[in-house]
Coordinates of C-alpha atoms and ligand atoms in Angstrom, one line a residue:
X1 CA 30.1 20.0 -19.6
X2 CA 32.0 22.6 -17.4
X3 CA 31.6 23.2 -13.7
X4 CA 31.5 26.8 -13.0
X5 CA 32.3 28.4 -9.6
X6 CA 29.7 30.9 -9.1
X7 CA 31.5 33.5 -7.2
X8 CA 34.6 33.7 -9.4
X9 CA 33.0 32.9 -13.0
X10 CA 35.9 30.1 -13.8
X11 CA 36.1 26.5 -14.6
X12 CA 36.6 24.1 -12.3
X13 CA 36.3 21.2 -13.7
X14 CA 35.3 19.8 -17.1
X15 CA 33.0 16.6 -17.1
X16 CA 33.0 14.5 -20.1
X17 CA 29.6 13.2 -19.4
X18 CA 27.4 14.5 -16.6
X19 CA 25.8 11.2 -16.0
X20 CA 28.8 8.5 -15.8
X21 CA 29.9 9.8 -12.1
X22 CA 26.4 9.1 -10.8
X23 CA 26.3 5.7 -12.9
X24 CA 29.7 4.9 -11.2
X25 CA 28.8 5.9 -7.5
X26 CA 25.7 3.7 -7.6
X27 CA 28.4 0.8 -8.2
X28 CA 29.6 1.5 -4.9
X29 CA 26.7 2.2 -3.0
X30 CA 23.1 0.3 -2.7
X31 CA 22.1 -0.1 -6.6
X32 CA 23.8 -0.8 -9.5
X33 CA 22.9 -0.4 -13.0
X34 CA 23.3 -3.1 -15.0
X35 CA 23.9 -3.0 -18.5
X36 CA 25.5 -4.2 -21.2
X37 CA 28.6 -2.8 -21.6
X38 CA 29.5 -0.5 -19.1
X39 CA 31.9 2.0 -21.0
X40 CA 28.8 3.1 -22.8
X41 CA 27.2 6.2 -22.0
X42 CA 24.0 5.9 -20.3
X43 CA 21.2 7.6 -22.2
X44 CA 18.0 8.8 -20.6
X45 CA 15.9 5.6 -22.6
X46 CA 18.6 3.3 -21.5
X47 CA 18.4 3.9 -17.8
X48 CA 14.7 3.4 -18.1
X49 CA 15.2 0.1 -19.4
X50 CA 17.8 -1.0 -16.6
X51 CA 17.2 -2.9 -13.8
X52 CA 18.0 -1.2 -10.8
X53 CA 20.0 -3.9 -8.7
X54 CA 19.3 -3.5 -4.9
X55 CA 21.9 -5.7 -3.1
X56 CA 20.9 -7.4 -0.1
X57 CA 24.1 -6.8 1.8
X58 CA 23.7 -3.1 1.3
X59 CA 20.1 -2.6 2.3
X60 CA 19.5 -0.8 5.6
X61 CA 17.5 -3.5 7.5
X62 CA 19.0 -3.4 11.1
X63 CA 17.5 -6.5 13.5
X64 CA 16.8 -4.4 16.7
X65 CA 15.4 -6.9 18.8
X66 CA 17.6 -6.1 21.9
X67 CA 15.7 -3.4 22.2
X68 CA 12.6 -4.8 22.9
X69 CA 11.4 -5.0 26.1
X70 CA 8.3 -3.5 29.0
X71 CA 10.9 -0.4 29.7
X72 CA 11.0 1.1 26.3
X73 CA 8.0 0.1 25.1
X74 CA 5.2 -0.2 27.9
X75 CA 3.2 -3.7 27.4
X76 CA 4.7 -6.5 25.4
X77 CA 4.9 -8.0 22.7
X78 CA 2.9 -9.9 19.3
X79 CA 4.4 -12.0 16.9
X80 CA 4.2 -9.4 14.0
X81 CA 6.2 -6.5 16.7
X82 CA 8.4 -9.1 17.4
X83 CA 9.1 -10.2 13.5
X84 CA 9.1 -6.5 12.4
X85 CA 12.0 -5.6 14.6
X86 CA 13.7 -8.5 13.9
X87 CA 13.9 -8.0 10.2
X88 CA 14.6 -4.9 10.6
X89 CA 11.3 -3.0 9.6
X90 CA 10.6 -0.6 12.3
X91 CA 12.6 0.2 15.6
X92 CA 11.0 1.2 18.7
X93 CA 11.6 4.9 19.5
X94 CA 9.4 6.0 23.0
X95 CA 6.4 4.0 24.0
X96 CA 4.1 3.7 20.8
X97 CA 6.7 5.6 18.5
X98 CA 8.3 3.6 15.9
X99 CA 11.2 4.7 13.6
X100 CA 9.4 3.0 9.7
X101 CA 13.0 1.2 8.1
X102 CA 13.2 1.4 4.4
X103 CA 11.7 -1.9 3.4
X104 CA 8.3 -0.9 5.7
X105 CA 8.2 2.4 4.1
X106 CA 8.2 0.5 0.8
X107 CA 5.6 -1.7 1.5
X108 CA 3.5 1.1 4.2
X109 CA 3.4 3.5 0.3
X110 CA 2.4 0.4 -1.3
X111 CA -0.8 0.1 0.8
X112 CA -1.1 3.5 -0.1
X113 CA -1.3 3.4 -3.2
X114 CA -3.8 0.9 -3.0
X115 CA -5.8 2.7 -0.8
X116 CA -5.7 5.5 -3.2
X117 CA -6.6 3.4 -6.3
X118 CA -9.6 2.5 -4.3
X119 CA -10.7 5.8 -3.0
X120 CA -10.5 7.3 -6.6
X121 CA -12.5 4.9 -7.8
X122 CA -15.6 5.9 -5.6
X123 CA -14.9 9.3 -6.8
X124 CA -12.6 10.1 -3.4
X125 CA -10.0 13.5 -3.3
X126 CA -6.7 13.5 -1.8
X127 CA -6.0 16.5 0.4
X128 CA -3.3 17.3 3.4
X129 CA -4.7 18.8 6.3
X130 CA -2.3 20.4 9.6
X131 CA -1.6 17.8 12.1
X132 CA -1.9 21.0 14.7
X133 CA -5.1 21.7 15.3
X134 CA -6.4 25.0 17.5
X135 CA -8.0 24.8 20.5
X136 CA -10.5 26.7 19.4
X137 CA -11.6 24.4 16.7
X138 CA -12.0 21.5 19.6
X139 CA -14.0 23.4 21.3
X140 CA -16.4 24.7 18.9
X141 CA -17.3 20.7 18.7
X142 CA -16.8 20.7 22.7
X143 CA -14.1 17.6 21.9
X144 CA -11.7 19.4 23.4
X145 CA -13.2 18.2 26.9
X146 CA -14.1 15.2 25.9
X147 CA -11.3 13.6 24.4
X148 CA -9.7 13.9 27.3
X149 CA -6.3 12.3 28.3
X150 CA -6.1 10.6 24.6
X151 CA -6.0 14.4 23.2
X152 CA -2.1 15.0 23.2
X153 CA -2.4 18.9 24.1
X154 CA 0.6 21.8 23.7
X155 CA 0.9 25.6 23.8
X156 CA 2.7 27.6 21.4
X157 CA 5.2 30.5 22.4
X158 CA 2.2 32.8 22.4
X159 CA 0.5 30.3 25.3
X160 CA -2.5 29.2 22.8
X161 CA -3.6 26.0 22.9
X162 CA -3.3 23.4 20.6
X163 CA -3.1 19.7 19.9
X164 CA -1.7 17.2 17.6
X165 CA -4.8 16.2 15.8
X166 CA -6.4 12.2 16.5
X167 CA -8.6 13.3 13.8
X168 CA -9.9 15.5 11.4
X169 CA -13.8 16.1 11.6
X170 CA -13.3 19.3 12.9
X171 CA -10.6 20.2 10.9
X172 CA -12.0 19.3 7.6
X173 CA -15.9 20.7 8.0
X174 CA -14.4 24.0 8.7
X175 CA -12.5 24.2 5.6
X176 CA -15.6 22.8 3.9
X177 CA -17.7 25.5 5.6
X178 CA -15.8 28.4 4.5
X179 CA -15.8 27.8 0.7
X180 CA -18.4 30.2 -0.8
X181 CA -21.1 29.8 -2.6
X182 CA -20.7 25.8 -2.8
X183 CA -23.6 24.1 -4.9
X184 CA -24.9 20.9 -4.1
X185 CA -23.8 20.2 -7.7
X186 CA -20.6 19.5 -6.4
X187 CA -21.3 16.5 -3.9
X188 CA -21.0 14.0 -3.1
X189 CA -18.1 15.3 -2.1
X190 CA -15.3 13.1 -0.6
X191 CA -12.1 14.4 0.6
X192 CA -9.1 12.1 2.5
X193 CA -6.2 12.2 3.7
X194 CA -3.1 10.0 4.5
X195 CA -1.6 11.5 7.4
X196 CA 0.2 10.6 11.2
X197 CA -2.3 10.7 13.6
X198 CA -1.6 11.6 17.6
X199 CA -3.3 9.6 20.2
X200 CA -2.0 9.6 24.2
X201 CA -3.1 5.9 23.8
X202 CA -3.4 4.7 27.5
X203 CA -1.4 1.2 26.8
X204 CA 0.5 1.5 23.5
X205 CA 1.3 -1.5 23.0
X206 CA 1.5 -4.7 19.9
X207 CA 4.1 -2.5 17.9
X208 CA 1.9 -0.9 15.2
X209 CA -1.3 -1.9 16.2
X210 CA -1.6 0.7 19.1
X211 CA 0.8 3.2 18.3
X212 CA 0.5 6.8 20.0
X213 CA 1.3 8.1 16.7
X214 CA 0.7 6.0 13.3
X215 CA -1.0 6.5 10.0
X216 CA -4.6 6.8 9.2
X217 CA -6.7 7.3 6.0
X218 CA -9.5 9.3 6.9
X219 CA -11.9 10.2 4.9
X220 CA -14.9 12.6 5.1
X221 CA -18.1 12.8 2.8
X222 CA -20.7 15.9 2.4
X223 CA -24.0 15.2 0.8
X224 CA -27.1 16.8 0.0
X225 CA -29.6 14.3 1.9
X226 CA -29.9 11.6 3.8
X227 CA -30.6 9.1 1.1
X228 CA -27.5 9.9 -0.5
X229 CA -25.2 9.9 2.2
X230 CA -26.4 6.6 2.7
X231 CA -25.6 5.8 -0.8
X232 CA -22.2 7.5 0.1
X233 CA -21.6 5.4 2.9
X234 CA -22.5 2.2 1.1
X235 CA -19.9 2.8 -1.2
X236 CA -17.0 3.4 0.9
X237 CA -17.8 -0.2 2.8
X238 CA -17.7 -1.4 -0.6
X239 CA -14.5 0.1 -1.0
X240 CA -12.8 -1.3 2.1
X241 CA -14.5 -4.6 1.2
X242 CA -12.3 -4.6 -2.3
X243 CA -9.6 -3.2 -0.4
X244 CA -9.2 -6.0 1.7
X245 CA -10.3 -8.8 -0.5
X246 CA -7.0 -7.4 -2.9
X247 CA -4.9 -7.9 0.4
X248 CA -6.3 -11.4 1.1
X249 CA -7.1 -10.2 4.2
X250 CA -10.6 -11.6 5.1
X251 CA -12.0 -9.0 7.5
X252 CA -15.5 -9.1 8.8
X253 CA -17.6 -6.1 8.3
X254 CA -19.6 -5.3 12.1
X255 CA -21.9 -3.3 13.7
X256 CA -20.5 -0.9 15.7
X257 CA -20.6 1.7 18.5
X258 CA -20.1 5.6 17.3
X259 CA -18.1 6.2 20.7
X260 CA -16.7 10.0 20.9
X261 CA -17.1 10.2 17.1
X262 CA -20.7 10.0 17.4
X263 CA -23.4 10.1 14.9
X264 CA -26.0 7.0 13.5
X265 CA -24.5 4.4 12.1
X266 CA -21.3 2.6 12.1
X267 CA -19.5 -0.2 10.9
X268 CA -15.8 -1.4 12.2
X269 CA -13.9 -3.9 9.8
X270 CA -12.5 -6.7 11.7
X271 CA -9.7 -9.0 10.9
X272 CA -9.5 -12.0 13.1
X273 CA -7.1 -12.5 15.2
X274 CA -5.8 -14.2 18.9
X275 CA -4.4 -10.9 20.2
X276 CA -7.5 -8.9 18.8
X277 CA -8.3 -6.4 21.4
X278 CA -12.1 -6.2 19.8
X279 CA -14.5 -9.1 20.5
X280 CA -17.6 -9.1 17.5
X281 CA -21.0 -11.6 17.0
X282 CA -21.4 -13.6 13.7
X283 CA -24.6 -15.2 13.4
X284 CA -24.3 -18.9 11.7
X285 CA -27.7 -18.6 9.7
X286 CA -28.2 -14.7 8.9
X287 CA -25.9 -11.6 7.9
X288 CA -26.0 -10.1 11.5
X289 CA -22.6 -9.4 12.7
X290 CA -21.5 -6.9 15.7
X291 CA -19.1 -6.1 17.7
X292 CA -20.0 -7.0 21.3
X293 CA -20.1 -3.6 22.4
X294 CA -23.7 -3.3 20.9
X295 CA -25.2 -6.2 21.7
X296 CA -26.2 -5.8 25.4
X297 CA -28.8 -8.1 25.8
X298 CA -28.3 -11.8 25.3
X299 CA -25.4 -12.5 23.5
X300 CA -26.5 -16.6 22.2
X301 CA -29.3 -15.8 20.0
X302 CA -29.0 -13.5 16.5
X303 CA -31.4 -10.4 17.4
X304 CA -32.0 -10.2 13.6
X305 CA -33.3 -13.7 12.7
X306 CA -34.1 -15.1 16.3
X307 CA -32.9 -18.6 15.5
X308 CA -29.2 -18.1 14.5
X309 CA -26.5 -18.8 17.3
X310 CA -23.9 -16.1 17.6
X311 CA -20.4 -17.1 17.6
X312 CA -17.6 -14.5 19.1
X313 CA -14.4 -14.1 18.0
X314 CA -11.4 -11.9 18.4
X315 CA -10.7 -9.7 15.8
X316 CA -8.1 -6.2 15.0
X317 CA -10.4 -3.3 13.7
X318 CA -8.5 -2.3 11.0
X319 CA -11.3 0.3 9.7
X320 CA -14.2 2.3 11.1
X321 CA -17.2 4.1 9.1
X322 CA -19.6 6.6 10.5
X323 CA -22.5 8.2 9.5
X324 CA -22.7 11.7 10.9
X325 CA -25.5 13.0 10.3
X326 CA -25.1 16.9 10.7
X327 CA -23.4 16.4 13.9
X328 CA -19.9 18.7 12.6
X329 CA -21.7 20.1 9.9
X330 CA -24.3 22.1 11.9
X331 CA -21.9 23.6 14.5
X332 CA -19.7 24.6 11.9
X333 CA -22.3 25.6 9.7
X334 CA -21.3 23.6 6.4
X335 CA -24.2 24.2 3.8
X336 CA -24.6 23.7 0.1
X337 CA -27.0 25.7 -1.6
X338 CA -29.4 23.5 -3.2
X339 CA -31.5 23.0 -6.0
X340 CA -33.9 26.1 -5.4
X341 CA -30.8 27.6 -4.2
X342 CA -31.5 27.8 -1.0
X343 CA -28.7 26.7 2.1
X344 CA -28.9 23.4 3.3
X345 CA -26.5 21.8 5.6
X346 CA -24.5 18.6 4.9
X347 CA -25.1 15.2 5.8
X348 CA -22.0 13.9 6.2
X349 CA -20.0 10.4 7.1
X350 CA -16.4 10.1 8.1
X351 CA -14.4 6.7 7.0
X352 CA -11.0 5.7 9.4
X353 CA -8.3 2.9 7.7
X354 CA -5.8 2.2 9.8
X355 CA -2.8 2.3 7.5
X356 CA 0.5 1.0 9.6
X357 CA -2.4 -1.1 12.1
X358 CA -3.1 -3.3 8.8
X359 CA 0.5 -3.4 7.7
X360 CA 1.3 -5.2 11.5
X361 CA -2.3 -7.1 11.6
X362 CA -1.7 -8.6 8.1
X363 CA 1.8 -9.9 9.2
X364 CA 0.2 -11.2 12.4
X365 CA -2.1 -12.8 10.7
X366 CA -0.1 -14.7 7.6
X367 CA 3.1 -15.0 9.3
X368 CA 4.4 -18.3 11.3
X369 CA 6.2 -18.4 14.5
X370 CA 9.2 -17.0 12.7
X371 CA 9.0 -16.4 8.9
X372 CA 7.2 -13.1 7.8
X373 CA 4.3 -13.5 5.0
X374 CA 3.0 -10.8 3.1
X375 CA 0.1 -9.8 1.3
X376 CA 1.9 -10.1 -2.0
X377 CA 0.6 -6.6 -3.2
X378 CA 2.5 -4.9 -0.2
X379 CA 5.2 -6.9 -0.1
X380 CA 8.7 -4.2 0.0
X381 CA 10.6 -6.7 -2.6
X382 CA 9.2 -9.1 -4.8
X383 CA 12.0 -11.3 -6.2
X384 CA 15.2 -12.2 -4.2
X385 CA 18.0 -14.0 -6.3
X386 CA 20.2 -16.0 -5.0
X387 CA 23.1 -16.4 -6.7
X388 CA 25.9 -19.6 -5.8
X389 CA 28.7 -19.2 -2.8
X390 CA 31.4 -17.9 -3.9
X391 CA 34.3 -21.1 -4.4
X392 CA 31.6 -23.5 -4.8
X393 CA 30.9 -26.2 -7.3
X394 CA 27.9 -23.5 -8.8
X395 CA 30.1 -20.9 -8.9
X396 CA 30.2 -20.8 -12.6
X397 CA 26.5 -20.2 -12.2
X398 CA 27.1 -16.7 -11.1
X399 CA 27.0 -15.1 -14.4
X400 CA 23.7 -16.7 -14.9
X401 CA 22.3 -14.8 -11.5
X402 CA 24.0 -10.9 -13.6
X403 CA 22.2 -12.3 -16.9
X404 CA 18.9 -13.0 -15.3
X405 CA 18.9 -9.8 -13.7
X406 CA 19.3 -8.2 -16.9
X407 CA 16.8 -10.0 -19.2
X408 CA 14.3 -9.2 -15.8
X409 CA 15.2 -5.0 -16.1
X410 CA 14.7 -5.4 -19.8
X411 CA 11.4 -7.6 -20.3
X412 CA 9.4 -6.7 -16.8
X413 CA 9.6 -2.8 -16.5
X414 CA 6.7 -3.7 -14.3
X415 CA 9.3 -5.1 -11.7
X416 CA 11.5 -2.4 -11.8
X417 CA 13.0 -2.0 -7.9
X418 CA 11.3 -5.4 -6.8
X419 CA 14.4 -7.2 -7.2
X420 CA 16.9 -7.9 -4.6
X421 CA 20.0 -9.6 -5.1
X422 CA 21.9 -11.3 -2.0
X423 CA 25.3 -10.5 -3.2
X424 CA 26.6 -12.2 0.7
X425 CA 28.1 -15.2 -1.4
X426 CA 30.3 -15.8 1.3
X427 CA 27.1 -17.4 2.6
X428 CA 25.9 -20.9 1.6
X429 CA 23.2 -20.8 -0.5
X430 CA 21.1 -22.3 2.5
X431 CA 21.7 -19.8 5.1
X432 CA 20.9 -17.2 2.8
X433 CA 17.7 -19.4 1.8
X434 CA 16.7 -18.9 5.4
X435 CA 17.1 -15.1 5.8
X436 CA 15.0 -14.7 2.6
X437 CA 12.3 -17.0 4.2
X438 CA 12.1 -14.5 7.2
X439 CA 11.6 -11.6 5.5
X440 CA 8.9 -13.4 3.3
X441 CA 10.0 -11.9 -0.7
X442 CA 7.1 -13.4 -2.2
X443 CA 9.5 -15.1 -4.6
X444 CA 13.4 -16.8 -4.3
X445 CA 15.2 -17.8 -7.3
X446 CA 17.8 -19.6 -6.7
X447 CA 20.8 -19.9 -9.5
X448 CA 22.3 -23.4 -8.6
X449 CA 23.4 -26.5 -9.6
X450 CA 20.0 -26.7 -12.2
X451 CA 21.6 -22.7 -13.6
X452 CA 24.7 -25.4 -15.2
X453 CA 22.8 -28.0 -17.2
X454 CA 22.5 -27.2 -20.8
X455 CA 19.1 -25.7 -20.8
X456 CA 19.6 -24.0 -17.3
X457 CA 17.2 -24.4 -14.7
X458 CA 16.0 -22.0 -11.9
X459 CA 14.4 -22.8 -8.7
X460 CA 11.6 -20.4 -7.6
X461 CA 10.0 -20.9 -4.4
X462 CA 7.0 -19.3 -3.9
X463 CA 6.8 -18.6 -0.3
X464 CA 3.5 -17.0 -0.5
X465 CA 2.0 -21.1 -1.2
X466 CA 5.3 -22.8 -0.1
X467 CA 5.5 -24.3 -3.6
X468 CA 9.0 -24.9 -5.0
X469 CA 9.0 -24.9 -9.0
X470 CA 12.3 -25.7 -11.1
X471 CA 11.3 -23.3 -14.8
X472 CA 13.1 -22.6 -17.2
X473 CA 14.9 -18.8 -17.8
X474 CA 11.3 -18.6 -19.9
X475 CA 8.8 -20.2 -17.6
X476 CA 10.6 -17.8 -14.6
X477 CA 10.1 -14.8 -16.7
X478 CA 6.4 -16.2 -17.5
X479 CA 5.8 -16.7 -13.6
X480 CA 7.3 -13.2 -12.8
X481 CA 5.5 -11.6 -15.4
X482 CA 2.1 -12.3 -14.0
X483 CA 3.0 -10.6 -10.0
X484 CA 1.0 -7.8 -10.0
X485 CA 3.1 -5.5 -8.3
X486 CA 2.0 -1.8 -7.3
Ligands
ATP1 P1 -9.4 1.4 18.9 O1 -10.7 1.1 19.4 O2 -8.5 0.3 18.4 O3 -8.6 2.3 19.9 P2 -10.6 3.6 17.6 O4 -12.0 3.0 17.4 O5 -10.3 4.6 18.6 O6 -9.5 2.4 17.7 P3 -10.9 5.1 15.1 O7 -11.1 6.5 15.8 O8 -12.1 4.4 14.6 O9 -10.1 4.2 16.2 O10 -9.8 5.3 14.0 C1 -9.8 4.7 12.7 C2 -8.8 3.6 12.5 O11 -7.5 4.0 12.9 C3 -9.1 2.4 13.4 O12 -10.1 1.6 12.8 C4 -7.7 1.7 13.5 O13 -7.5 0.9 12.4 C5 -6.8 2.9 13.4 N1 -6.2 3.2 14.8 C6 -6.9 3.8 15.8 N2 -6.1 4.0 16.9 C7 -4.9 3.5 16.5 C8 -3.7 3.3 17.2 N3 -3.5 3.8 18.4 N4 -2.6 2.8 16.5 C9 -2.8 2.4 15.2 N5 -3.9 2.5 14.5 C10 -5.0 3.0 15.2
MG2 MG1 -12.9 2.8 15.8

């Protein structure tokens, strides 16, 4: 293939094969390809089939911990801000404003994706909407006043008003209302987003559980009645419910207050927790369950089966649901024509997951003191191999370590980019044990002195149950091919 220079028309250069120089940078950089024989051309098949190598010692994972402290980051700390800096996952910006490292980002578009698997399956659309909202559009739902301080307000060069939007009711019933001639053949309609929300939080504080700007899903429903925005609303709890049960995150579904949202009805989804700045009422005989917030009267007795005792707990709401009502819809005049084809306006619910608040709460939740546990669906890596130290008796085994990697890129496309090799074989095998335990890779193979014997021998530790197995190259690739990775 020739290079051409495009002012002068002439050859530059002459490239035998476009693809080898890229091939041969990755060997320098964080990846490598591995494959057999590498003076073969890679073909477009063949790279599909190779396992992308991530080595440890070149992945961007800086501990920032000296920076934590009450200056930079207003009230301190929690285990899982405290964890995440250490391993490198976020690092602290301005109070409540955290830089996402790669491996977060890895496992924050993980949750994603689960989050969108979910909302597709109760029929959900994904949409994008502007973080800057107008004035004007605050108004017209007179939140502009009453958000108050939380509302982080600027002006643009023309002096107009805006602000960087906390939410999207407003934002997304005005789109709604200007489609014409919508028919209430279309709805339920559901429409989300996964996008940075703004709050002038009073006290950000815990890391990513209350950031001043973090990710939410929000979603927002339009029906044509009451009934079947209830049905609507139903199915979203349902929804989160699956959500979190995939997570192994067991979250409590309460009764809640509609605060500045407003509207009917409202559930918050609450994951236990010490540090949980919520406080919610199980019953021990019934299904009542509340946040305390609602319950003003006595708080020992169940008020839904009178005999039940209440117990109160601590808990992280990690997702809100409202019903609405017509609350946006009639101020901004959102209607569906129905049946008889006549205007009627939407009953609509809006649905909040807070997307970086359950990556922190479910690391505060499943880690220890100092080792980081993940739900294995969002973990960023899956496998970490570690191969011997480099002089050691195991040595040898090091071209076991290369050949597992390759049988994994050829037999478990499903584990493509999961894999992390720590390639630091200065390091004892134990030391680098112990960093892999921090970060919590769901599993660590480690290519020792079992990788010599005649039949070699791998040990896995599964640090999700602690359990330490000693397989076989085919009972590894049995284990690994069961990790349902996203
Ligand atoms: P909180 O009571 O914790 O301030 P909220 O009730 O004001 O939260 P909602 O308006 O219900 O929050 O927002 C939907 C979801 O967004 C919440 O359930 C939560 O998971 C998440 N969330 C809200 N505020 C923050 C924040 N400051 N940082 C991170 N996540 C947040
Ligand atoms: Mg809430």
């Amino acid at each position: 293939m020739a290079v051409i220079d495009p002012r002068s028309g002439s050859v530059i250069e002459t490239v035998m094969n476009p693809i080898r120089p890229r091939v041969f940078q990755c060997l320098h950089r964080t990846s490598v390809l591995l494959r057999r024989g590498s003076s073969q051309d890679v073909t477009a098949a063949e790279s599909r089939s190779v396992q992308p190598v991530l080595l440890v010692s070149r992945l961007y994972q800086p501990s920032n911990l000296r920076d934590m402290g009450p200056d930079t980051q207003g009230e301190m700390t929690c285990k899982s801000q405290r964890l995440m800096q250490q391993a490198g996952l976020i690092h602290p910006s301005n109070p409540g404003c955290y830089y996402y490292l790669p491996a977060m980002v890895r496992s924050m578009e993980k949750l994603m994706r689960v989050i969108d698997q979910e909302m597709l399956m109760i029929g959900g659309q994904k949409l994008d909407m502007p973080s800057l909202c107008s004035a004007e559009l605050w108004k017209t739902s007179q939140r502009w006043d009453l958000m108050g301080k939380e509302l982080l307000r600027l002006k643009d060069r023309h002096q107009r008003d805006y602000c960087l939007a906390p939410t999207h009711e407003e934002a997304v019933t005005t789109l709604v209302a200007h489609q014409t001639s919508p028919s209430y053949r279309q709805l339920p309609l559901l429409l989300y987003q996964i996008t940075r929300k703004f709050r002038d939080e009073l006290k950000p504080k815990f890391g990513l559980l209350r950031g001043r700007e973090f990710y939410m899903k929000d979603m927002y429903s339009f029906d044509a009645s009451e009934e079947s925005a209830y049905q609507t609303y139903e199915s979203v709890c349902e929804a989160y419910a699956r959500l979190f049960n995939r997570l192994g995150l067991r979250c409590v579904q309460v009764q809640a207050d509609t605060g500045n949202i407003g509207g009917k009805l409202s559930h918050e989804f609450q994951l236990p927790a010490e540090i949980g700045e919520d406080r919610f009422l199980v019953c021990g005989s019934c299904s009542f369950s509340a946040n305390v917030e609602t319950v003003l009267s006595d708080r020992s007795g169940c008020p839904q089966c009178k005999t039940g005792t209440l117990v109160e707990s601590k808990g992280i709401e990690v997702g809100h649901t409202f019903y609405l009502g017509k609350k946006y819809s009639r101020v901004f005049n959102a209607t569906f024509s129905n049946a008889q084809g006549k205007p009627v306006v939407a009953e609509m619910g809006c649905y909040g997951l807070g997307v970086t608040r359950i990556a922190a709460a479910a690391i505060e939740v499943m880690s220890t003191k100092e080792e980081i546990r993940w739900p294995g669906l969002i973990a960023p890596y899956q496998v970490c191999v570690l191969p011997p130290k480099k002089g050691s008796k195991q040595d040898k085994a090091a071209v076991l370590a290369e050949e597992l990697l390759r049988t994994l890129g050829e037999t478990l496309p499903g584990l493509r980019g999961e894999v992390v090799l720590d390639d630091r074989t200065q390091m004892t095998i134990g030391k680098r044990l112990k960093d892999a335990s921090k970060l919590g890779y769901p599993y660590v193979v480690v290519v020792g002195n079992g990788a010599l014997e005649e039949i070699p021998i791998f040990e896995v530790i599964c640090q999700q149950t602690g359990e330490t197995m000693f397989l076989s190259k085919d009972g590894l690739l049995d284990l690994l091919g069961r990790v349902e990775s996203i």
